[in-house]
Structure formats: C-alpha cells, structure tokens
PDB file of C-alpha atoms in Angstrom:
ATOM      1  CA  MET A 195     -29.559   0.843  46.871  1.00  0.00           C
ATOM      2  CA  GLN A 196     -32.738  -1.225  46.779  1.00  0.00           C
ATOM      3  CA  ASN A 197     -31.534  -4.534  45.383  1.00  0.00           C
ATOM      4  CA  CYS A 198     -33.588  -6.745  43.064  1.00  0.00           C
ATOM      5  CA  THR A 199     -34.083 -10.497  43.378  1.00  0.00           C
ATOM      6  CA  ILE A 200     -34.761 -12.525  40.230  1.00  0.00           C
ATOM      7  CA  GLY A 201     -35.086 -16.228  40.898  1.00  0.00           C
ATOM      8  CA  ARG A 202     -32.041 -17.142  42.983  1.00  0.00           C
ATOM      9  CA  LEU A 203     -30.112 -14.042  41.872  1.00  0.00           C
ATOM     10  CA  THR A 204     -29.688 -10.872  43.876  1.00  0.00           C
ATOM     11  CA  ILE A 205     -28.818  -7.870  41.723  1.00  0.00           C
ATOM     12  CA  GLY A 206     -27.398  -4.586  42.963  1.00  0.00           C
ATOM     13  CA  SER A 207     -25.157  -3.164  45.632  1.00  0.00           C
ATOM     14  CA  GLY A 208     -22.636  -5.586  47.115  1.00  0.00           C
ATOM     15  CA  GLN A 209     -23.489  -8.279  44.556  1.00  0.00           C
ATOM     16  CA  PRO A 210     -21.475  -9.615  41.607  1.00  0.00           C
ATOM     17  CA  ILE A 211     -22.159  -8.054  38.214  1.00  0.00           C
ATOM     18  CA  ARG A 212     -24.909 -10.185  36.686  1.00  0.00           C
ATOM     19  CA  LEU A 213     -24.841 -11.243  33.042  1.00  0.00           C
ATOM     20  CA  MET A 214     -27.993 -11.691  30.965  1.00  0.00           C
ATOM     21  CA  GLY A 215     -27.643 -13.672  27.743  1.00  0.00           C
ATOM     22  CA  VAL A 216     -29.926 -12.717  24.853  1.00  0.00           C
ATOM     23  CA  ILE A 217     -31.903 -15.338  22.954  1.00  0.00           C
ATOM     24  CA  ASN A 218     -34.142 -14.029  20.185  1.00  0.00           C
ATOM     25  CA  CYS A 219     -36.885 -16.135  18.629  1.00  0.00           C
ATOM     26  CA  SER A 220     -37.307 -13.410  16.012  1.00  0.00           C
ATOM     27  CA  PRO A 221     -35.566 -13.955  12.664  1.00  0.00           C
ATOM     28  CA  GLU A 222     -36.134 -10.214  12.059  1.00  0.00           C
ATOM     29  CA  SER A 223     -33.567  -9.335  14.749  1.00  0.00           C
ATOM     30  CA  PHE A 224     -31.089  -6.583  13.796  1.00  0.00           C
ATOM     31  CA  PHE A 225     -28.249  -8.984  14.681  1.00  0.00           C
ATOM     32  CA  SER A 226     -28.689 -12.239  12.813  1.00  0.00           C
ATOM     33  CA  GLY A 227     -26.305 -14.025  15.180  1.00  0.00           C
ATOM     34  CA  SER A 228     -28.792 -13.694  18.027  1.00  0.00           C
ATOM     35  CA  PHE A 229     -31.638 -15.551  16.310  1.00  0.00           C
ATOM     36  CA  THR A 230     -32.120 -19.069  17.640  1.00  0.00           C
ATOM     37  CA  PRO A 231     -34.552 -21.523  15.989  1.00  0.00           C
ATOM     38  CA  GLU A 232     -37.042 -23.268  18.262  1.00  0.00           C
ATOM     39  CA  ASP A 233     -35.327 -26.662  18.169  1.00  0.00           C
ATOM     40  CA  GLN A 234     -32.027 -25.090  19.314  1.00  0.00           C
ATOM     41  CA  ILE A 235     -33.364 -22.961  22.191  1.00  0.00           C
ATOM     42  CA  ARG A 236     -32.562 -25.405  24.986  1.00  0.00           C
ATOM     43  CA  ARG A 237     -29.041 -26.112  23.752  1.00  0.00           C
ATOM     44  CA  ARG A 238     -28.324 -22.420  23.196  1.00  0.00           C
ATOM     45  CA  ALA A 239     -29.576 -21.449  26.650  1.00  0.00           C
ATOM     46  CA  GLU A 240     -27.575 -24.183  28.368  1.00  0.00           C
ATOM     47  CA  GLN A 241     -24.490 -23.136  26.405  1.00  0.00           C
ATOM     48  CA  MET A 242     -24.921 -19.527  27.543  1.00  0.00           C
ATOM     49  CA  ILE A 243     -25.271 -20.563  31.166  1.00  0.00           C
ATOM     50  CA  GLY A 244     -22.194 -22.750  30.802  1.00  0.00           C
ATOM     51  CA  ASP A 245     -20.322 -19.783  29.316  1.00  0.00           C
ATOM     52  CA  GLY A 246     -21.127 -17.624  32.320  1.00  0.00           C
ATOM     53  CA  ALA A 247     -24.599 -16.129  31.895  1.00  0.00           C
ATOM     54  CA  ASP A 248     -26.618 -15.817  35.100  1.00  0.00           C
ATOM     55  CA  LEU A 249     -29.968 -15.637  33.347  1.00  0.00           C
ATOM     56  CA  ILE A 250     -31.477 -15.686  29.859  1.00  0.00           C
ATOM     57  CA  ASP A 251     -33.578 -12.917  28.317  1.00  0.00           C
ATOM     58  CA  LEU A 252     -35.999 -14.480  25.867  1.00  0.00           C
ATOM     59  CA  GLY A 253     -37.784 -12.361  23.288  1.00  0.00           C
ATOM     60  CA  ALA A 254     -39.902 -13.142  20.254  1.00  0.00           C
ATOM     61  CA  ARG A 255     -40.430  -9.657  18.808  1.00  0.00           C
ATOM     62  CA  SER A 256     -37.754  -7.528  17.177  1.00  0.00           C
ATOM     63  CA  THR A 257     -37.807  -3.909  18.339  1.00  0.00           C
ATOM     64  CA  ALA A 258     -35.282  -2.679  15.784  1.00  0.00           C
ATOM     65  CA  PRO A 259     -36.300   0.415  13.769  1.00  0.00           C
ATOM     66  CA  ASN A 260     -38.455  -0.372  10.725  1.00  0.00           C
ATOM     67  CA  CYS A 261     -38.811  -4.051  11.629  1.00  0.00           C
ATOM     68  CA  PRO A 262     -41.711  -5.941   9.985  1.00  0.00           C
ATOM     69  CA  PHE A 263     -45.108  -6.016  11.704  1.00  0.00           C
ATOM     70  CA  LEU A 264     -45.653  -8.946  14.042  1.00  0.00           C
ATOM     71  CA  SER A 265     -49.059  -9.737  15.490  1.00  0.00           C
ATOM     72  CA  ILE A 266     -49.510 -10.529  19.163  1.00  0.00           C
ATOM     73  CA  GLU A 267     -50.726 -13.971  18.134  1.00  0.00           C
ATOM     74  CA  GLU A 268     -47.456 -14.628  16.294  1.00  0.00           C
ATOM     75  CA  GLU A 269     -45.431 -13.395  19.269  1.00  0.00           C
ATOM     76  CA  ILE A 270     -47.388 -15.730  21.551  1.00  0.00           C
ATOM     77  CA  GLU A 271     -46.800 -18.689  19.250  1.00  0.00           C
ATOM     78  CA  ARG A 272     -43.060 -18.043  19.128  1.00  0.00           C
ATOM     79  CA  VAL A 273     -42.518 -17.407  22.826  1.00  0.00           C
ATOM     80  CA  GLU A 274     -44.675 -20.301  23.985  1.00  0.00           C
ATOM     81  CA  ALA A 275     -42.778 -22.725  21.752  1.00  0.00           C
ATOM     82  CA  ALA A 276     -39.469 -21.425  23.084  1.00  0.00           C
ATOM     83  CA  LEU A 277     -40.497 -21.546  26.737  1.00  0.00           C
ATOM     84  CA  GLY A 278     -41.770 -25.068  26.231  1.00  0.00           C
ATOM     85  CA  GLN A 279     -38.219 -26.036  25.273  1.00  0.00           C
ATOM     86  CA  LEU A 280     -36.879 -24.520  28.508  1.00  0.00           C
ATOM     87  CA  ASP A 281     -39.387 -25.988  30.957  1.00  0.00           C
ATOM     88  CA  GLY A 282     -37.581 -28.057  33.580  1.00  0.00           C
ATOM     89  CA  SER A 283     -34.177 -26.646  32.661  1.00  0.00           C
ATOM     90  CA  GLY A 284     -33.710 -24.802  35.951  1.00  0.00           C
ATOM     91  CA  ILE A 285     -32.477 -21.757  34.019  1.00  0.00           C
ATOM     92  CA  THR A 286     -33.450 -18.314  35.288  1.00  0.00           C
ATOM     93  CA  ILE A 287     -35.503 -16.658  32.533  1.00  0.00           C
ATOM     94  CA  SER A 288     -36.766 -13.153  31.874  1.00  0.00           C
ATOM     95  CA  VAL A 289     -39.322 -12.673  29.107  1.00  0.00           C
ATOM     96  CA  ASP A 290     -39.045  -9.622  26.882  1.00  0.00           C
ATOM     97  CA  THR A 291     -42.569  -8.454  26.041  1.00  0.00           C
ATOM     98  CA  MET A 292     -44.814  -5.420  26.434  1.00  0.00           C
ATOM     99  CA  HIS A 293     -48.141  -7.183  25.881  1.00  0.00           C
ATOM    100  CA  PRO A 294     -50.301  -8.583  28.708  1.00  0.00           C
ATOM    101  CA  ALA A 295     -51.658 -11.377  26.494  1.00  0.00           C
ATOM    102  CA  VAL A 296     -48.114 -12.585  25.840  1.00  0.00           C
ATOM    103  CA  LEU A 297     -47.175 -12.455  29.517  1.00  0.00           C
ATOM    104  CA  GLU A 298     -50.301 -14.430  30.426  1.00  0.00           C
ATOM    105  CA  VAL A 299     -49.074 -17.285  28.218  1.00  0.00           C
ATOM    106  CA  CYS A 300     -45.529 -16.982  29.588  1.00  0.00           C
ATOM    107  CA  LEU A 301     -46.839 -17.438  33.124  1.00  0.00           C
ATOM    108  CA  ARG A 302     -47.874 -20.989  32.219  1.00  0.00           C
ATOM    109  CA  HIS A 303     -44.152 -21.741  32.045  1.00  0.00           C
ATOM    110  CA  GLU A 304     -41.131 -21.272  34.304  1.00  0.00           C
ATOM    111  CA  VAL A 305     -40.346 -17.568  34.030  1.00  0.00           C
ATOM    112  CA  HIS A 306     -38.719 -15.414  36.677  1.00  0.00           C
ATOM    113  CA  ALA A 307     -38.905 -11.790  35.462  1.00  0.00           C
ATOM    114  CA  LEU A 308     -40.565  -9.456  32.978  1.00  0.00           C
ATOM    115  CA  ASN A 309     -38.409  -7.278  30.721  1.00  0.00           C
ATOM    116  CA  ASP A 310     -40.715  -4.465  29.605  1.00  0.00           C
ATOM    117  CA  ILE A 311     -39.403  -1.895  27.127  1.00  0.00           C
ATOM    118  CA  ARG A 312     -42.514   0.259  27.741  1.00  0.00           C
ATOM    119  CA  GLY A 313     -41.580   0.719  31.397  1.00  0.00           C
ATOM    120  CA  LEU A 314     -44.964  -0.537  32.660  1.00  0.00           C
ATOM    121  CA  ALA A 315     -46.838   2.174  30.753  1.00  0.00           C
ATOM    122  CA  ASP A 316     -49.603  -0.426  30.322  1.00  0.00           C
ATOM    123  CA  PRO A 317     -51.400  -0.722  33.705  1.00  0.00           C
ATOM    124  CA  ALA A 318     -52.754  -4.141  32.721  1.00  0.00           C
ATOM    125  CA  LEU A 319     -49.235  -5.469  32.221  1.00  0.00           C
ATOM    126  CA  ALA A 320     -48.091  -3.943  35.515  1.00  0.00           C
ATOM    127  CA  ALA A 321     -51.013  -5.527  37.359  1.00  0.00           C
ATOM    128  CA  LEU A 322     -50.364  -8.923  35.779  1.00  0.00           C
ATOM    129  CA  ALA A 323     -46.689  -8.844  36.717  1.00  0.00           C
ATOM    130  CA  ALA A 324     -47.508  -7.718  40.239  1.00  0.00           C
ATOM    131  CA  ASP A 325     -50.129 -10.434  40.734  1.00  0.00           C
ATOM    132  CA  ALA A 326     -47.607 -13.027  39.550  1.00  0.00           C
ATOM    133  CA  GLY A 327     -44.931 -11.659  41.877  1.00  0.00           C
ATOM    134  CA  LEU A 328     -42.581 -11.081  38.956  1.00  0.00           C
ATOM    135  CA  PRO A 329     -39.590  -8.761  39.240  1.00  0.00           C
ATOM    136  CA  VAL A 330     -39.471  -6.232  36.394  1.00  0.00           C
ATOM    137  CA  ILE A 331     -36.639  -4.951  34.234  1.00  0.00           C
ATOM    138  CA  ALA A 332     -38.192  -1.647  33.172  1.00  0.00           C
ATOM    139  CA  MET A 333     -36.960   0.576  30.376  1.00  0.00           C
ATOM    140  CA  ALA A 334     -37.236   4.365  30.363  1.00  0.00           C
ATOM    141  CA  ALA A 335     -40.505   5.151  28.601  1.00  0.00           C
ATOM    142  CA  ASN A 336     -43.331   7.620  28.920  1.00  0.00           C
ATOM    143  CA  GLN A 337     -45.822   6.034  26.529  1.00  0.00           C
ATOM    144  CA  ILE A 338     -43.780   4.195  23.890  1.00  0.00           C
ATOM    145  CA  PRO A 339     -40.403   2.453  24.182  1.00  0.00           C
ATOM    146  CA  GLY A 340     -37.476   4.842  24.495  1.00  0.00           C
ATOM    147  CA  ASP A 341     -39.472   8.024  23.884  1.00  0.00           C
ATOM    148  CA  PRO A 342     -37.511  10.285  26.274  1.00  0.00           C
ATOM    149  CA  LYS A 343     -34.735  12.161  24.454  1.00  0.00           C
ATOM    150  CA  GLY A 344     -31.676  13.277  26.403  1.00  0.00           C
ATOM    151  CA  VAL A 345     -30.351  12.614  29.876  1.00  0.00           C
ATOM    152  CA  PRO A 346     -32.750  14.844  31.901  1.00  0.00           C
ATOM    153  CA  ALA A 347     -35.795  13.437  30.089  1.00  0.00           C
ATOM    154  CA  THR A 348     -34.512   9.894  30.650  1.00  0.00           C
ATOM    155  CA  LEU A 349     -34.052  10.539  34.369  1.00  0.00           C
ATOM    156  CA  GLN A 350     -37.592  11.892  34.538  1.00  0.00           C
ATOM    157  CA  ALA A 351     -38.961   8.890  32.632  1.00  0.00           C
ATOM    158  CA  LEU A 352     -37.140   6.464  34.923  1.00  0.00           C
ATOM    159  CA  GLN A 353     -38.673   8.214  37.940  1.00  0.00           C
ATOM    160  CA  THR A 354     -42.068   7.764  36.281  1.00  0.00           C
ATOM    161  CA  VAL A 355     -41.247   4.063  35.854  1.00  0.00           C
ATOM    162  CA  ILE A 356     -40.346   3.814  39.544  1.00  0.00           C
ATOM    163  CA  ASP A 357     -43.654   5.455  40.446  1.00  0.00           C
ATOM    164  CA  ARG A 358     -45.533   2.951  38.285  1.00  0.00           C
ATOM    165  CA  CYS A 359     -43.768   0.070  40.004  1.00  0.00           C
ATOM    166  CA  GLU A 360     -44.621   1.452  43.442  1.00  0.00           C
ATOM    167  CA  LEU A 361     -48.246   1.968  42.417  1.00  0.00           C
ATOM    168  CA  ALA A 362     -48.485  -1.638  41.203  1.00  0.00           C
ATOM    169  CA  GLY A 363     -46.735  -2.999  44.296  1.00  0.00           C
ATOM    170  CA  ILE A 364     -43.654  -4.210  42.420  1.00  0.00           C
ATOM    171  CA  ASN A 365     -40.573  -3.953  44.629  1.00  0.00           C
ATOM    172  CA  ASP A 366     -37.984  -5.928  42.657  1.00  0.00           C
ATOM    173  CA  VAL A 367     -36.942  -3.598  39.854  1.00  0.00           C
ATOM    174  CA  VAL A 368     -33.974  -3.134  37.510  1.00  0.00           C
ATOM    175  CA  LEU A 369     -33.902   0.122  35.517  1.00  0.00           C
ATOM    176  CA  ASP A 370     -32.897   0.329  31.851  1.00  0.00           C
ATOM    177  CA  PRO A 371     -31.986   3.823  30.554  1.00  0.00           C
ATOM    178  CA  ALA A 372     -33.044   2.870  27.006  1.00  0.00           C
ATOM    179  CA  VAL A 373     -29.880   3.227  24.977  1.00  0.00           C
ATOM    180  CA  GLY A 374     -30.873   2.778  21.341  1.00  0.00           C
ATOM    181  CA  LEU A 375     -32.601   4.447  18.393  1.00  0.00           C
ATOM    182  CA  TRP A 376     -36.066   3.699  19.710  1.00  0.00           C
ATOM    183  CA  THR A 377     -37.830   6.630  18.047  1.00  0.00           C
ATOM    184  CA  ALA A 378     -37.266   8.732  14.943  1.00  0.00           C
ATOM    185  CA  GLU A 379     -36.285  11.676  17.131  1.00  0.00           C
ATOM    186  CA  ARG A 380     -33.419   9.815  18.778  1.00  0.00           C
ATOM    187  CA  THR A 381     -29.861  10.097  17.423  1.00  0.00           C
ATOM    188  CA  VAL A 382     -26.629   8.220  18.013  1.00  0.00           C
ATOM    189  CA  GLU A 383     -25.368  11.263  19.927  1.00  0.00           C
ATOM    190  CA  ASP A 384     -28.281  10.822  22.329  1.00  0.00           C
ATOM    191  CA  ASP A 385     -27.015   7.288  22.987  1.00  0.00           C
ATOM    192  CA  TRP A 386     -23.463   8.454  23.598  1.00  0.00           C
ATOM    193  CA  ALA A 387     -24.840  11.034  26.054  1.00  0.00           C
ATOM    194  CA  LEU A 388     -26.765   8.355  27.958  1.00  0.00           C
ATOM    195  CA  CYS A 389     -23.619   6.241  28.199  1.00  0.00           C
ATOM    196  CA  THR A 390     -21.412   9.187  29.179  1.00  0.00           C
ATOM    197  CA  HIS A 391     -23.810  10.162  31.981  1.00  0.00           C
ATOM    198  CA  PHE A 392     -24.711   6.591  32.976  1.00  0.00           C
ATOM    199  CA  ALA A 393     -23.736   7.167  36.615  1.00  0.00           C
ATOM    200  CA  SER A 394     -26.619   9.626  36.983  1.00  0.00           C
ATOM    201  CA  PHE A 395     -29.074   6.747  36.511  1.00  0.00           C
ATOM    202  CA  THR A 396     -27.551   4.708  39.321  1.00  0.00           C
ATOM    203  CA  ALA A 397     -28.265   7.668  41.624  1.00  0.00           C
ATOM    204  CA  LEU A 398     -31.939   6.662  41.491  1.00  0.00           C
ATOM    205  CA  ASP A 399     -30.988   3.897  43.967  1.00  0.00           C
ATOM    206  CA  TYR A 400     -32.104   0.926  41.889  1.00  0.00           C
ATOM    207  CA  PRO A 401     -29.893  -1.521  39.994  1.00  0.00           C
ATOM    208  CA  VAL A 402     -29.274  -0.324  36.435  1.00  0.00           C
ATOM    209  CA  LEU A 403     -28.956  -2.483  33.316  1.00  0.00           C
ATOM    210  CA  ALA A 404     -26.310  -1.927  30.645  1.00  0.00           C
ATOM    211  CA  ALA A 405     -27.985  -2.935  27.384  1.00  0.00           C
ATOM    212  CA  VAL A 406     -25.766  -1.715  24.545  1.00  0.00           C
ATOM    213  CA  SER A 407     -24.827  -4.956  22.811  1.00  0.00           C
ATOM    214  CA  ARG A 408     -23.937  -4.329  19.136  1.00  0.00           C
ATOM    215  CA  LYS A 409     -26.251  -1.305  18.889  1.00  0.00           C
ATOM    216  CA  THR A 410     -26.298   1.255  16.096  1.00  0.00           C
ATOM    217  CA  PHE A 411     -24.467   4.053  17.905  1.00  0.00           C
ATOM    218  CA  ILE A 412     -21.407   1.798  18.181  1.00  0.00           C
ATOM    219  CA  GLY A 413     -21.634   0.792  14.541  1.00  0.00           C
ATOM    220  CA  ASP A 414     -22.016   4.420  13.493  1.00  0.00           C
ATOM    221  CA  LEU A 415     -18.777   5.375  15.243  1.00  0.00           C
ATOM    222  CA  LEU A 416     -16.815   2.408  13.933  1.00  0.00           C
ATOM    223  CA  ASN A 417     -18.522   2.197  10.527  1.00  0.00           C
ATOM    224  CA  LYS A 418     -19.263  -1.470  11.077  1.00  0.00           C
ATOM    225  CA  PRO A 419     -22.391  -3.633  10.763  1.00  0.00           C
ATOM    226  CA  ALA A 420     -23.838  -5.440  13.782  1.00  0.00           C
ATOM    227  CA  GLU A 421     -21.585  -8.450  13.128  1.00  0.00           C
ATOM    228  CA  GLY A 422     -18.460  -6.289  13.562  1.00  0.00           C
ATOM    229  CA  ARG A 423     -19.354  -4.433  16.757  1.00  0.00           C
ATOM    230  CA  LEU A 424     -18.165  -6.825  19.475  1.00  0.00           C
ATOM    231  CA  ALA A 425     -14.965  -4.975  20.396  1.00  0.00           C
ATOM    232  CA  GLY A 426     -16.795  -1.641  20.452  1.00  0.00           C
ATOM    233  CA  THR A 427     -19.538  -3.155  22.594  1.00  0.00           C
ATOM    234  CA  LEU A 428     -17.013  -4.429  25.122  1.00  0.00           C
ATOM    235  CA  GLY A 429     -15.358  -1.015  25.265  1.00  0.00           C
ATOM    236  CA  VAL A 430     -18.641   0.725  26.057  1.00  0.00           C
ATOM    237  CA  THR A 431     -19.634  -2.001  28.515  1.00  0.00           C
ATOM    238  CA  MET A 432     -16.452  -1.536  30.543  1.00  0.00           C
ATOM    239  CA  GLN A 433     -17.210   2.163  30.897  1.00  0.00           C
ATOM    240  CA  LEU A 434     -20.774   1.419  32.006  1.00  0.00           C
ATOM    241  CA  LEU A 435     -19.508  -1.028  34.601  1.00  0.00           C
ATOM    242  CA  LYS A 436     -17.246   1.711  35.944  1.00  0.00           C
ATOM    243  CA  ALA A 437     -20.311   3.966  36.071  1.00  0.00           C
ATOM    244  CA  GLY A 438     -22.167   1.461  38.241  1.00  0.00           C
ATOM    245  CA  ALA A 439     -24.102  -0.924  35.993  1.00  0.00           C
ATOM    246  CA  ALA A 440     -25.309  -3.881  38.067  1.00  0.00           C
ATOM    247  CA  MET A 441     -26.268  -6.139  35.160  1.00  0.00           C
ATOM    248  CA  VAL A 442     -25.234  -6.472  31.518  1.00  0.00           C
ATOM    249  CA  ARG A 443     -27.467  -7.689  28.688  1.00  0.00           C
ATOM    250  CA  ALA A 444     -25.288  -9.259  25.997  1.00  0.00           C
ATOM    251  CA  HIS A 445     -25.416 -11.302  22.819  1.00  0.00           C
ATOM    252  CA  ASP A 446     -21.808 -12.420  23.337  1.00  0.00           C
ATOM    253  CA  VAL A 447     -21.728 -14.236  26.664  1.00  0.00           C
ATOM    254  CA  PRO A 448     -18.173 -15.703  26.853  1.00  0.00           C
ATOM    255  CA  GLU A 449     -16.492 -12.438  25.881  1.00  0.00           C
ATOM    256  CA  THR A 450     -18.673 -10.349  28.195  1.00  0.00           C
ATOM    257  CA  ARG A 451     -18.108 -12.744  31.089  1.00  0.00           C
ATOM    258  CA  ASP A 452     -14.346 -12.381  30.539  1.00  0.00           C
ATOM    259  CA  LEU A 453     -14.724  -8.594  30.613  1.00  0.00           C
ATOM    260  CA  ILE A 454     -16.717  -8.706  33.857  1.00  0.00           C
ATOM    261  CA  SER A 455     -14.190 -11.062  35.461  1.00  0.00           C
ATOM    262  CA  VAL A 456     -11.309  -8.733  34.603  1.00  0.00           C
ATOM    263  CA  TYR A 457     -13.253  -5.693  35.828  1.00  0.00           C
ATOM    264  CA  GLN A 458     -14.050  -7.353  39.151  1.00  0.00           C
ATOM    265  CA  LYS A 459     -10.492  -8.652  39.580  1.00  0.00           C
ATOM    266  CA  MET A 460      -9.287  -5.080  39.295  1.00  0.00           C
ATOM    267  CA  GLY A 461     -11.540  -3.986  42.131  1.00  0.00           C
ATOM    268  CA  GLY A 462     -14.654  -3.003  40.214  1.00  0.00           C
ATOM    269  CA  GLN A 463     -18.103  -3.600  41.659  1.00  0.00           C
ATOM    270  CA  ALA A 464     -21.689  -2.559  41.106  1.00  0.00           C
TER     271      ALA A 464
END
C-alpha cells in the first residue's frame, strides 16, 4: 500500500488507525452537536486532540441534502476566522472544501491537507493543492460529490480520482468511498452496500477513510435522528476497521478512540 503522510502522521499499512475529529463552522450542519462557534474553535480542537484525535477536519460548508445556499465568500469568511483561531496551535489540520478560492485563503494559515468531496474534479483545485504540497483526502466523484451509485461505479470513480492525483503530481492520498446520500439517486441501501464491500476499496492500494459518523443510512435502520446514532455509528465503524479502513472521520472522538483502542488490542490493524 502507498501510505500517505499528513503533517507528522503516516497513514496506511503498518501504521496505527488514525482518528480525524470533525469541527464544523456551519450552523446548517445535519448534526447540531458538531457545530462549533468561532470563539470556541481553539478549545474544541484542543479537547479533541486531548481525547485522542490525531488531526482535525475543519469545514465551513454543510453538504447535507437540501442545505441552504452558502456563497463562496461566506465560506471563506467562516473558514478564515476559524483557522485564525488555530494558528500556532500545532494541531494537524485538514480543510474540507471544494473551491480553489477557499483553499487559497486557507493556505495563508497552518493547514496540512485538503479534504475534497469532489475528488479533485476541479483541475484548478488539484493544481493549487499540488503546488502547495498538500496531501489530499479525495472522495469518490466523477463531476459532483458522491455521484457514483453502487460499488462498481464507486471503484471506477476512485480510480479516476487516483488518475487525477497522479496527473497533478499529488502522491499523498487517502481515498473516501463517499458513503452518504450525496445525490437524489442515492439510497440508504447504496450506503449499506458500500460498507458491506468496503474491503474492495482498500484493494486500490491507498489508505481508505471511514466516514460514516451519524449518517442517514444508520438513522434509517435504527429510526433515530442524528443525535441518537452514536451506537450505530460505532457498530458500522468496527466493521469498516475490520475491512481495512486506515483512518476514521468522527464527530465523537472519545468514544471512537475507545473503539479503535479495543480493535487494535484485539489484533486489528489497517
């Protein structure tokens, strides 16, 4: 497996399972518990690191279905304010954006990776990340976030993402199979299929991200809102770790760190 280095972290084969804590600067987030006001960003990030997160994923735009429109200018304002709070913290940070103008502003601060839900479909964003030497967490996408439907289409889209990374000269890559109701055509059964066949994505020889925290397909099964999906999330996450996930993106850092510790104690590894 071609491992990925983000800041001081190496992700992939032979490495510990890495944990990414989610901080949203978007009050529109589908899970209200993940929204963090600007004046609490630093404290929240430090708390997550203290609770066992290896890095923080910072986003300012909700990507939940039917979320309100947010201009690029508003996203820039939010993310720049948040990153300003984290400057000098020494915390490893990935920025969750798909817009080159937003990434340009982020690069004025201490950021260590790009998390792109469009899978570098925008050549300008790919070039900017490459020029900055940023590792990329790239989600399965052809043209819009999560547009492949089904396991074969997702595998094909991830190969397209790999090709884009190679074309741009980006070598440090983590793949995200895009679990979630990203498009109107996607169903919760599509998400269960992606999770059931998660091991097929690790066969692409790059580290793979498990990003299922409190998502709709879990709530649909359990008939619970986002606030009640922690136990279900942990159940799915354990299965994805068994299938080879190298990194977990989570809203609930202490509980997920406990899960990873138990998994590794019992002989599990990426």
